[in-house]
XYZ file of C-alpha atoms in Angstrom:
576
model
C -41.821 27.778 -15.248
C -38.531 29.638 -15.143
C -36.987 30.213 -18.559
C -33.263 29.964 -19.184
C -33.186 33.755 -19.265
C -34.777 33.848 -15.834
C -32.274 31.305 -14.586
C -29.358 33.352 -15.933
C -30.648 36.331 -13.976
C -30.862 34.286 -10.787
C -27.373 35.292 -9.705
C -28.330 38.958 -9.980
C -31.795 38.724 -8.453
C -30.652 36.079 -5.936
C -34.054 34.401 -6.072
C -36.799 33.569 -8.540
C -40.361 32.340 -8.042
C -40.675 28.696 -9.059
C -42.607 25.575 -8.151
C -41.109 23.053 -5.795
C -40.784 20.546 -8.626
C -38.793 23.012 -10.721
C -36.667 23.816 -7.674
C -35.648 20.133 -7.633
C -34.331 20.345 -11.196
C -32.660 23.728 -10.699
C -30.998 22.469 -7.518
C -29.618 19.430 -9.329
C -28.312 21.637 -12.113
C -26.573 23.843 -9.530
C -24.796 20.674 -8.325
C -23.610 19.951 -11.851
C -25.875 16.964 -12.434
C -25.973 15.981 -16.096
C -27.593 12.540 -15.891
C -30.499 11.092 -13.920
C -31.630 7.449 -13.891
C -35.253 7.024 -12.999
C -38.791 5.758 -13.418
C -41.805 8.112 -13.214
C -44.984 7.591 -11.244
C -47.859 9.494 -9.703
C -46.153 10.942 -6.630
C -43.128 12.260 -8.525
C -44.996 13.328 -11.668
C -44.648 17.085 -10.987
C -40.852 16.720 -10.901
C -40.935 14.842 -14.200
C -43.137 17.548 -15.685
C -40.543 20.165 -14.716
C -37.735 17.947 -16.032
C -39.472 17.921 -19.424
C -38.619 21.622 -19.844
C -34.924 21.007 -19.055
C -34.399 17.842 -21.078
C -31.856 19.655 -23.273
C -29.791 20.387 -20.150
C -30.210 17.218 -18.090
C -30.085 13.716 -19.570
C -32.681 11.315 -18.151
C -32.329 7.549 -18.639
C -35.608 5.650 -18.289
C -34.756 2.345 -16.632
C -37.076 -0.663 -16.582
C -37.055 -1.146 -12.796
C -36.166 1.180 -9.955
C -33.488 -1.201 -8.644
C -31.836 -0.693 -12.021
C -31.902 3.078 -11.456
C -29.995 2.766 -8.181
C -27.399 0.368 -9.613
C -26.981 2.517 -12.728
C -26.400 5.555 -10.521
C -23.771 3.498 -8.668
C -21.979 2.536 -11.861
C -22.071 6.143 -13.031
C -20.667 7.392 -9.719
C -17.910 4.792 -9.502
C -16.393 5.596 -12.906
C -17.021 9.345 -13.031
C -16.166 10.383 -9.481
C -19.435 12.349 -9.401
C -22.537 11.778 -7.330
C -25.003 9.448 -9.059
C -28.652 10.518 -9.090
C -31.855 8.506 -9.400
C -35.600 9.232 -9.237
C -38.473 7.015 -8.148
C -42.071 7.482 -7.158
C -43.610 6.652 -3.777
C -44.571 3.266 -2.371
C -43.246 0.383 -4.465
C -41.125 2.737 -6.559
C -39.264 3.905 -3.481
C -38.989 0.447 -1.919
C -37.614 -0.958 -5.182
C -34.632 1.356 -4.728
C -33.689 -0.118 -1.356
C -31.479 -2.969 -2.592
C -29.402 -0.523 -4.635
C -29.251 1.930 -1.751
C -28.080 -0.793 0.645
C -25.451 -1.854 -1.887
C -24.236 1.739 -2.194
C -24.084 2.122 1.582
C -21.863 -0.851 2.301
C -19.631 -0.117 -0.726
C -19.393 3.626 0.067
C -20.818 4.850 -3.244
C -22.175 8.427 -3.354
C -25.678 8.517 -4.800
C -28.621 10.847 -4.186
C -32.040 9.210 -4.461
C -35.057 11.488 -4.838
C -38.448 9.924 -4.263
C -41.937 11.302 -4.569
C -44.334 10.970 -1.655
C -48.066 11.358 -1.043
C -49.237 14.848 0.019
C -48.247 15.827 3.553
C -51.808 15.748 4.882
C -52.078 12.079 3.863
C -48.880 10.928 5.558
C -49.614 8.076 7.942
C -53.057 7.324 6.508
C -52.039 4.359 4.343
C -52.870 6.383 1.272
C -52.471 4.827 -2.176
C -48.787 4.041 -2.816
C -47.692 5.419 0.533
C -44.757 3.774 2.289
C -42.652 5.064 5.147
C -39.530 5.188 3.000
C -37.692 7.295 5.577
C -37.897 4.558 8.200
C -37.212 1.839 5.641
C -34.141 3.558 4.219
C -32.649 4.937 7.420
C -30.458 1.888 8.235
C -28.927 1.886 4.738
C -28.345 5.595 4.089
C -25.931 8.211 5.387
C -28.896 10.580 5.661
C -32.611 10.484 4.891
C -34.830 13.547 4.857
C -38.495 14.151 4.122
C -39.477 17.433 2.492
C -43.025 18.588 3.245
C -42.845 22.240 2.132
C -41.385 23.693 -1.090
C -39.021 26.001 0.804
C -37.115 22.979 2.148
C -36.151 21.647 -1.293
C -32.937 23.642 -1.988
C -31.848 23.133 1.618
C -32.383 19.373 1.459
C -30.720 18.810 -1.899
C -27.670 20.932 -1.037
C -27.124 18.906 2.112
C -27.815 15.650 0.333
C -24.972 16.225 -2.108
C -22.554 17.396 0.569
C -23.248 14.406 2.794
C -23.203 11.876 -0.059
C -19.792 12.882 -1.390
C -17.891 14.017 1.707
C -15.867 11.888 4.118
C -16.733 8.235 3.636
C -19.197 8.557 0.742
C -22.576 6.903 0.670
C -26.219 7.098 -0.393
C -28.663 9.784 0.657
C -32.423 9.785 0.175
C -34.647 12.861 -0.127
C -38.385 12.108 -0.014
C -40.561 14.966 -1.315
C -44.292 15.150 -0.716
C -46.510 15.997 -3.660
C -47.782 19.233 -2.140
C -44.175 20.424 -1.765
C -43.626 19.739 -5.449
C -46.711 21.753 -6.452
C -46.106 24.627 -4.017
C -44.261 27.841 -4.874
C -41.080 29.249 -3.368
C -38.548 32.001 -3.900
C -35.719 29.862 -5.233
C -32.194 30.626 -4.109
C -29.532 27.955 -4.048
C -26.562 27.857 -1.733
C -24.232 24.884 -1.887
C -23.630 23.213 1.443
C -20.024 23.302 2.617
C -20.416 22.613 6.313
C -22.881 21.023 8.711
C -22.649 21.497 12.440
C -21.580 18.326 14.286
C -20.665 16.596 11.018
C -16.895 16.413 10.548
C -16.222 14.254 7.485
C -12.459 14.862 7.342
C -10.756 14.154 10.683
C -7.552 16.116 11.282
C -4.374 14.088 10.976
C -2.656 13.283 14.235
C 1.057 13.855 13.537
C 1.977 11.684 16.527
C 0.158 8.724 14.955
C 1.985 9.317 11.663
C 5.284 9.245 13.554
C 4.340 6.030 15.375
C 3.332 4.371 12.109
C 6.521 5.485 10.351
C 8.651 4.069 13.179
C 6.966 0.686 12.880
C 7.334 0.686 9.087
C 10.980 1.711 9.174
C 11.860 -1.125 11.573
C 9.782 -3.771 9.806
C 11.363 -6.769 8.096
C 8.193 -8.058 6.474
C 5.756 -5.144 6.087
C 2.613 -5.618 4.013
C 0.118 -3.111 2.536
C -3.565 -3.973 2.147
C -5.165 -1.473 -0.256
C -8.912 -1.003 -0.095
C -11.649 0.954 -1.813
C -10.773 4.024 0.257
C -7.699 4.524 -1.958
C -9.953 5.077 -4.964
C -12.552 7.085 -3.069
C -9.932 9.543 -1.843
C -8.052 9.593 -5.149
C -4.934 8.297 -3.389
C -3.722 5.859 -6.039
C -0.651 7.961 -6.888
C 0.204 8.392 -3.208
C -0.134 4.641 -2.691
C 2.252 4.027 -5.585
C 4.786 6.521 -4.227
C 4.531 5.088 -0.718
C 4.986 1.500 -1.907
C 7.871 2.359 -4.213
C 9.710 4.395 -1.583
C 9.409 1.703 1.073
C 9.575 -1.353 -1.186
C 6.531 -2.835 0.548
C 4.362 -5.378 -1.323
C 0.745 -4.377 -1.970
C -2.378 -6.554 -2.095
C -5.839 -5.332 -3.027
C -9.266 -6.040 -1.616
C -12.042 -6.804 -4.103
C -13.126 -3.149 -4.233
C -9.518 -1.989 -4.053
C -8.703 -3.644 -7.384
C -7.517 -1.024 -9.903
C -6.141 1.178 -7.093
C -2.681 -0.264 -7.788
C -1.664 -1.452 -11.279
C -1.917 -5.208 -11.655
C 1.420 -5.384 -13.481
C 3.349 -3.346 -10.898
C 6.306 -5.355 -9.514
C 5.097 -4.736 -5.947
C 1.543 -5.898 -6.626
C 1.202 -9.288 -4.952
C -2.422 -9.965 -5.781
C -5.975 -10.089 -4.654
C -7.113 -10.638 -1.057
C -10.052 -12.637 0.136
C -11.881 -15.929 0.052
C -11.044 -16.569 -3.628
C -8.010 -14.325 -3.797
C -4.436 -15.270 -4.528
C -2.561 -17.864 -2.530
C 0.401 -15.713 -1.481
C -1.560 -12.593 -0.661
C -3.673 -14.583 1.794
C -1.141 -16.846 3.521
C 1.463 -14.090 3.899
C -1.020 -12.072 5.940
C -0.221 -14.430 8.790
C 3.526 -14.095 8.258
C 4.083 -10.332 7.974
C 5.392 -8.335 10.933
C 3.688 -5.008 10.142
C 0.299 -4.889 8.430
C -0.653 -1.525 6.894
C -4.364 -1.440 6.036
C -5.369 1.588 3.958
C -9.001 2.456 3.258
C -10.360 -0.997 4.004
C -12.569 -2.333 6.749
C -11.342 -5.899 7.393
C -14.404 -7.531 5.893
C -14.899 -11.167 6.903
C -14.234 -12.278 3.318
C -10.732 -10.820 3.733
C -9.975 -11.936 7.283
C -11.591 -15.358 7.454
C -11.497 -16.251 11.139
C -10.604 -12.890 12.698
C -9.366 -14.641 15.846
C -6.585 -16.191 13.761
C -5.853 -13.193 11.555
C -2.395 -11.545 11.547
C -1.852 -12.217 15.254
C 1.924 -11.949 14.798
C 1.768 -8.475 13.196
C 1.667 -4.915 14.387
C -1.390 -3.410 12.690
C -1.556 0.115 11.272
C -5.035 1.075 10.115
C -5.630 4.182 7.975
C -9.374 4.730 7.754
C -11.588 7.813 7.395
C -14.565 6.228 9.181
C -13.760 6.033 12.890
C -16.442 3.374 13.374
C -14.383 0.894 11.322
C -11.261 1.235 13.467
C -10.895 -1.588 16.019
C -14.295 -2.920 14.964
C -12.961 -6.267 13.756
C -9.156 -6.218 13.981
C -7.451 -4.476 16.896
C -4.889 -1.918 15.787
C -1.547 -0.865 17.219
C -1.597 2.484 15.408
C -4.941 3.907 14.274
C -4.829 6.811 11.820
C -8.355 8.155 11.518
C -7.929 10.234 8.365
C -8.473 10.523 4.648
C -6.224 7.994 2.870
C -4.710 10.512 0.469
C -3.724 12.946 3.195
C -2.435 10.239 5.525
C -0.263 8.675 2.813
C 1.128 12.084 1.871
C 2.289 12.556 5.447
C 3.629 9.018 5.746
C 5.677 9.363 2.556
C 7.568 12.234 4.185
C 8.347 10.191 7.300
C 9.266 6.719 6.051
C 12.725 5.644 4.955
C 13.604 4.488 1.455
C 13.913 0.738 1.538
C 13.617 -2.526 -0.350
C 12.273 -5.859 0.803
C 13.403 -8.086 -2.052
C 13.521 -11.331 -0.087
C 10.075 -10.703 1.383
C 8.578 -9.876 -2.028
C 10.232 -13.012 -3.420
C 8.291 -15.093 -0.902
C 5.085 -13.914 -2.593
C 6.525 -14.769 -6.006
C 7.353 -18.257 -4.797
C 3.709 -18.623 -3.782
C 2.685 -17.354 -7.228
C 4.595 -20.231 -8.836
C 2.769 -22.748 -6.663
C -0.591 -21.180 -7.478
C 0.193 -21.046 -11.192
C 0.977 -24.740 -11.370
C -1.936 -25.893 -9.233
C -4.665 -23.422 -10.261
C -3.905 -20.653 -12.747
C -2.482 -22.755 -15.583
C -5.590 -24.968 -15.528
C -7.907 -21.920 -15.483
C -6.250 -19.890 -18.231
C -4.915 -22.649 -20.486
C -7.238 -25.629 -19.945
C -6.837 -28.935 -21.756
C -10.383 -30.302 -21.580
C -13.160 -29.828 -24.116
C -15.262 -27.445 -22.041
C -14.578 -23.687 -21.962
C -13.466 -22.412 -18.568
C -14.336 -18.986 -17.171
C -10.692 -18.041 -16.685
C -9.767 -18.438 -20.340
C -12.677 -16.182 -21.319
C -11.357 -13.458 -19.002
C -7.805 -14.006 -20.291
C -8.920 -13.426 -23.880
C -11.051 -10.427 -22.906
C -8.001 -8.917 -21.261
C -5.792 -9.618 -24.272
C -8.263 -8.091 -26.719
C -9.140 -5.089 -24.534
C -5.501 -4.725 -23.411
C -6.674 -3.684 -19.951
C -8.219 -0.504 -21.397
C -11.835 -1.397 -20.669
C -13.913 -0.869 -17.538
C -14.832 -4.266 -16.112
C -18.221 -4.617 -14.411
C -18.969 -7.902 -12.713
C -22.037 -9.374 -11.091
C -21.796 -11.672 -8.065
C -20.688 -15.278 -8.012
C -18.008 -17.515 -9.476
C -17.536 -15.360 -12.574
C -16.950 -12.329 -10.315
C -14.098 -14.036 -8.502
C -12.547 -15.376 -11.719
C -12.773 -12.010 -13.473
C -11.347 -10.196 -10.451
C -8.440 -12.644 -10.310
C -7.495 -12.591 -13.972
C -8.391 -9.221 -15.450
C -5.382 -6.881 -15.626
C -6.389 -3.484 -14.257
C -4.245 -0.699 -15.670
C -6.220 2.325 -14.569
C -8.081 3.467 -11.430
C -11.847 3.036 -11.201
C -11.993 0.396 -13.928
C -13.278 -2.321 -11.582
C -16.988 -1.988 -10.791
C -18.589 -4.705 -8.704
C -20.877 -5.337 -5.746
C -18.662 -6.108 -2.770
C -20.165 -5.921 0.680
C -23.789 -6.685 -0.148
C -22.995 -9.146 -2.946
C -26.021 -8.163 -5.023
C -26.889 -10.506 -7.861
C -28.375 -8.453 -10.686
C -25.952 -5.580 -10.055
C -23.839 -5.823 -13.199
C -26.210 -5.118 -16.102
C -27.654 -1.817 -14.800
C -24.319 -0.794 -13.237
C -22.592 -1.398 -16.573
C -25.011 0.804 -18.475
C -24.598 3.530 -15.831
C -20.817 3.183 -16.057
C -20.919 3.458 -19.857
C -23.011 6.620 -19.642
C -20.560 8.020 -17.093
C -17.418 7.008 -19.021
C -17.973 7.468 -22.733
C -14.266 7.320 -23.615
C -13.711 3.787 -22.365
C -15.432 0.572 -23.353
C -17.456 -1.042 -20.559
C -17.599 -4.836 -20.454
C -20.060 -6.588 -18.163
C -19.217 -10.149 -17.147
C -22.308 -11.814 -15.706
C -23.456 -15.270 -14.673
C -26.665 -16.735 -16.057
C -28.349 -16.406 -12.657
C -27.573 -12.758 -11.957
C -28.266 -11.797 -15.576
C -31.892 -12.864 -15.252
C -32.435 -10.796 -12.120
C -32.206 -7.510 -14.046
C -32.477 -8.751 -17.635
C -35.207 -6.195 -18.325
C -32.540 -3.473 -18.442
C -31.726 -4.726 -21.940
C -34.689 -2.515 -22.802
C -32.889 0.541 -21.426
C -29.712 -0.378 -23.293
C -31.737 -0.769 -26.498
C -33.697 2.476 -26.125
C -30.606 4.629 -25.523
C -28.208 2.549 -27.649
C -25.768 2.270 -24.745
C -22.766 0.464 -26.289
C -22.015 -1.787 -23.333
C -20.631 -5.248 -24.097
C -22.237 -8.103 -22.152
C -20.656 -11.522 -21.627
C -22.939 -14.097 -20.003
C -20.954 -17.045 -18.661
C -23.636 -19.711 -18.722
C -23.126 -22.896 -16.724
C -26.848 -23.541 -16.075
C -26.230 -23.362 -12.335
C -26.162 -20.875 -9.514
C -22.467 -21.630 -9.639
C -21.111 -20.346 -6.355
C -23.885 -21.916 -4.306
C -23.434 -25.178 -6.246
C -19.699 -25.127 -5.446
C -20.433 -24.876 -1.740
C -23.013 -27.627 -2.019
C -20.396 -29.835 -3.680
C -17.636 -29.119 -1.176
C -19.574 -28.854 2.072
C -22.991 -30.492 1.500
C -21.965 -33.790 -0.151
C -23.048 -32.691 -3.645
C -26.667 -32.179 -2.672
C -27.477 -29.667 -5.400
C -30.611 -28.330 -3.783
C -32.392 -26.014 -6.243
C -29.287 -24.558 -7.851
C -29.617 -26.035 -11.348
C -31.189 -23.618 -13.836
C -33.153 -24.193 -17.013
C -32.407 -20.998 -18.900
C -34.250 -19.304 -21.752
C -32.726 -18.576 -25.154
C -30.703 -15.457 -24.317
C -29.945 -14.842 -27.995
C -33.636 -14.657 -28.893
C -34.229 -12.305 -25.966
C -31.402 -10.018 -27.107
C -32.803 -10.138 -30.647
C -36.142 -8.987 -29.282
C -34.374 -5.872 -28.011
C -32.498 -5.449 -31.338
C -29.198 -6.099 -29.567
C -26.670 -8.034 -31.629
C -25.884 -11.350 -29.976
C -23.927 -14.552 -30.394
C -23.569 -17.866 -28.559
C -20.508 -20.082 -28.510
C -19.750 -23.403 -26.889
C -16.467 -24.434 -28.534
C -12.996 -23.116 -27.731
C -12.058 -22.620 -31.384
C -14.744 -19.939 -31.700
C -13.965 -18.084 -28.479
C -11.271 -15.600 -29.460
C -12.994 -14.569 -32.689
C -16.320 -14.122 -30.917
C -14.812 -11.891 -28.223
C -13.023 -9.823 -30.873
C -16.246 -9.407 -32.852
C -18.078 -8.330 -29.699
C -15.399 -5.843 -28.705
C -15.197 -4.265 -32.155
C -18.952 -3.999 -32.650
C -20.332 -0.452 -32.791
C -23.119 -0.629 -30.229
C -24.364 -2.968 -27.508
C -23.572 -6.655 -27.872
C -24.449 -9.820 -25.950
C -22.086 -12.782 -26.047
C -23.260 -15.963 -24.335
C -20.453 -18.420 -23.572
C -21.378 -21.937 -22.524
C -18.798 -22.765 -19.870
C -17.936 -25.850 -17.853
C -21.016 -26.878 -15.920
C -19.436 -27.863 -12.592
C -16.288 -25.768 -12.561
C -15.030 -24.698 -9.129
C -13.136 -21.539 -8.243
C -9.873 -21.914 -6.368
C -7.988 -20.907 -4.275
C -10.627 -20.816 -1.580
C -10.612 -19.979 2.109
C -13.444 -22.032 3.631
C -15.974 -19.815 5.372
C -14.896 -19.047 8.937
C -11.478 -20.660 8.505
C -8.060 -19.022 8.828
C -6.547 -17.406 5.729
C -3.522 -19.629 6.379
C -5.697 -22.630 5.466
C -6.500 -21.476 1.950
C -7.271 -24.417 -0.338
C -5.759 -24.792 -3.807
C -8.087 -27.626 -4.770
């Protein structure tokens, strides 16, 4: 085992003799890793044994399920801007990571997953807890690599970090056989800065910038769609400058929320199936559509054959595979969003589009009267999800990181929470993973200690990863958890009501006593069902020093509107 003194001499000696398992830890330390989420097991036990000697240098969070490790690493990565790291053993440990890996892939979240594997001579023999995790993970990773000799470990980890964080980020898996962990090597670490045939940052085509600027300068009704790529490239300031110079209204995708301040006068709302009325219908009325760091997901476009047919489309996207995949472009800028916007800012004219922006505001008035007023200031006896989010926002003053699970509560929270700062919206977008929020919230709180993390979760998704209350308890992670309990799988029930003649087929839930469960984990908890108690309960939760669970009994059959019916045109968005 290399001592700290030996490690300090590594720069001078260039290499030291260590085991493969210690090389894993030293490699992670060279990449600046300070936190690992994981669950030990037989095939990765040597790595854990080496980690024991570095526990004062690297923080390890013992999750209660490997899926929780992957989601926690995602939450950590999304708020910190670093690469999230998780460990799992072979077989079921590795396969339990797959849901989190797939979620990270489609939402472009950089995580490095390190799994143990049976010894190399047993590969392919169906040995105990052997699974072909490379083949299983390949469709949902940027890169998967199996290490079978100790000498490969620094090489593999250096490349894993470079690939995970460069270009369009994503998950990487490194599978390490047990013999490689036990073997010895002369350890020398060189960070990866280039890989042949891998070009993560395409050069900007100045001609395309000029073409885009010409379209923008001539436009009467231009419209910016801001996606997750803004946050991934750190382009939020460039987006603000670009919008303010041109006077163009900006709408955000689900994952693009927090890329542009909610209260900015040019922010016209949230795109998608349950997004704002104006931001959806005006898509089919603009003359130039500027999509930045987004991939035209079907939840944004609805029927793509009826999407923005009247508009010239400019698409700024770092991943060439996303360009012209769903929506045909007139000007394709295959580049990093930050760099492309910097160049565009130089080329576009200063302008205002007051009448065009006012059209969105007119839509806002319609939506407020028909939807928002009823959600935020309801008159009935039952608590509505929207008023819970409104009070959370008022008490937190937009300072908190919001983590949402998947379902009705996700759409309501995304609509009504006021995002002031970048990377304060953490949710599962493309994969729509129920169970995401609780582990992601604890990972986000570990990654962002200076900001309160609030998880808003439905009663269905909460029970999918409820065991992570044990992790929160063990490490006293001060995340605040709001369970909006309607005793239904709410989003599925809404569809059953609207499109399946109220045949509520297996969507009603008989839930346990969440307060007793929280008490079993020594987590302070409270349940409310009356409006008069709501504000005080949220304030108590927010001010509490430590983790807190607040269960709110909300309207049982509440529906979320506006809504674009699946496969319909965004122009046909329903307000009721």
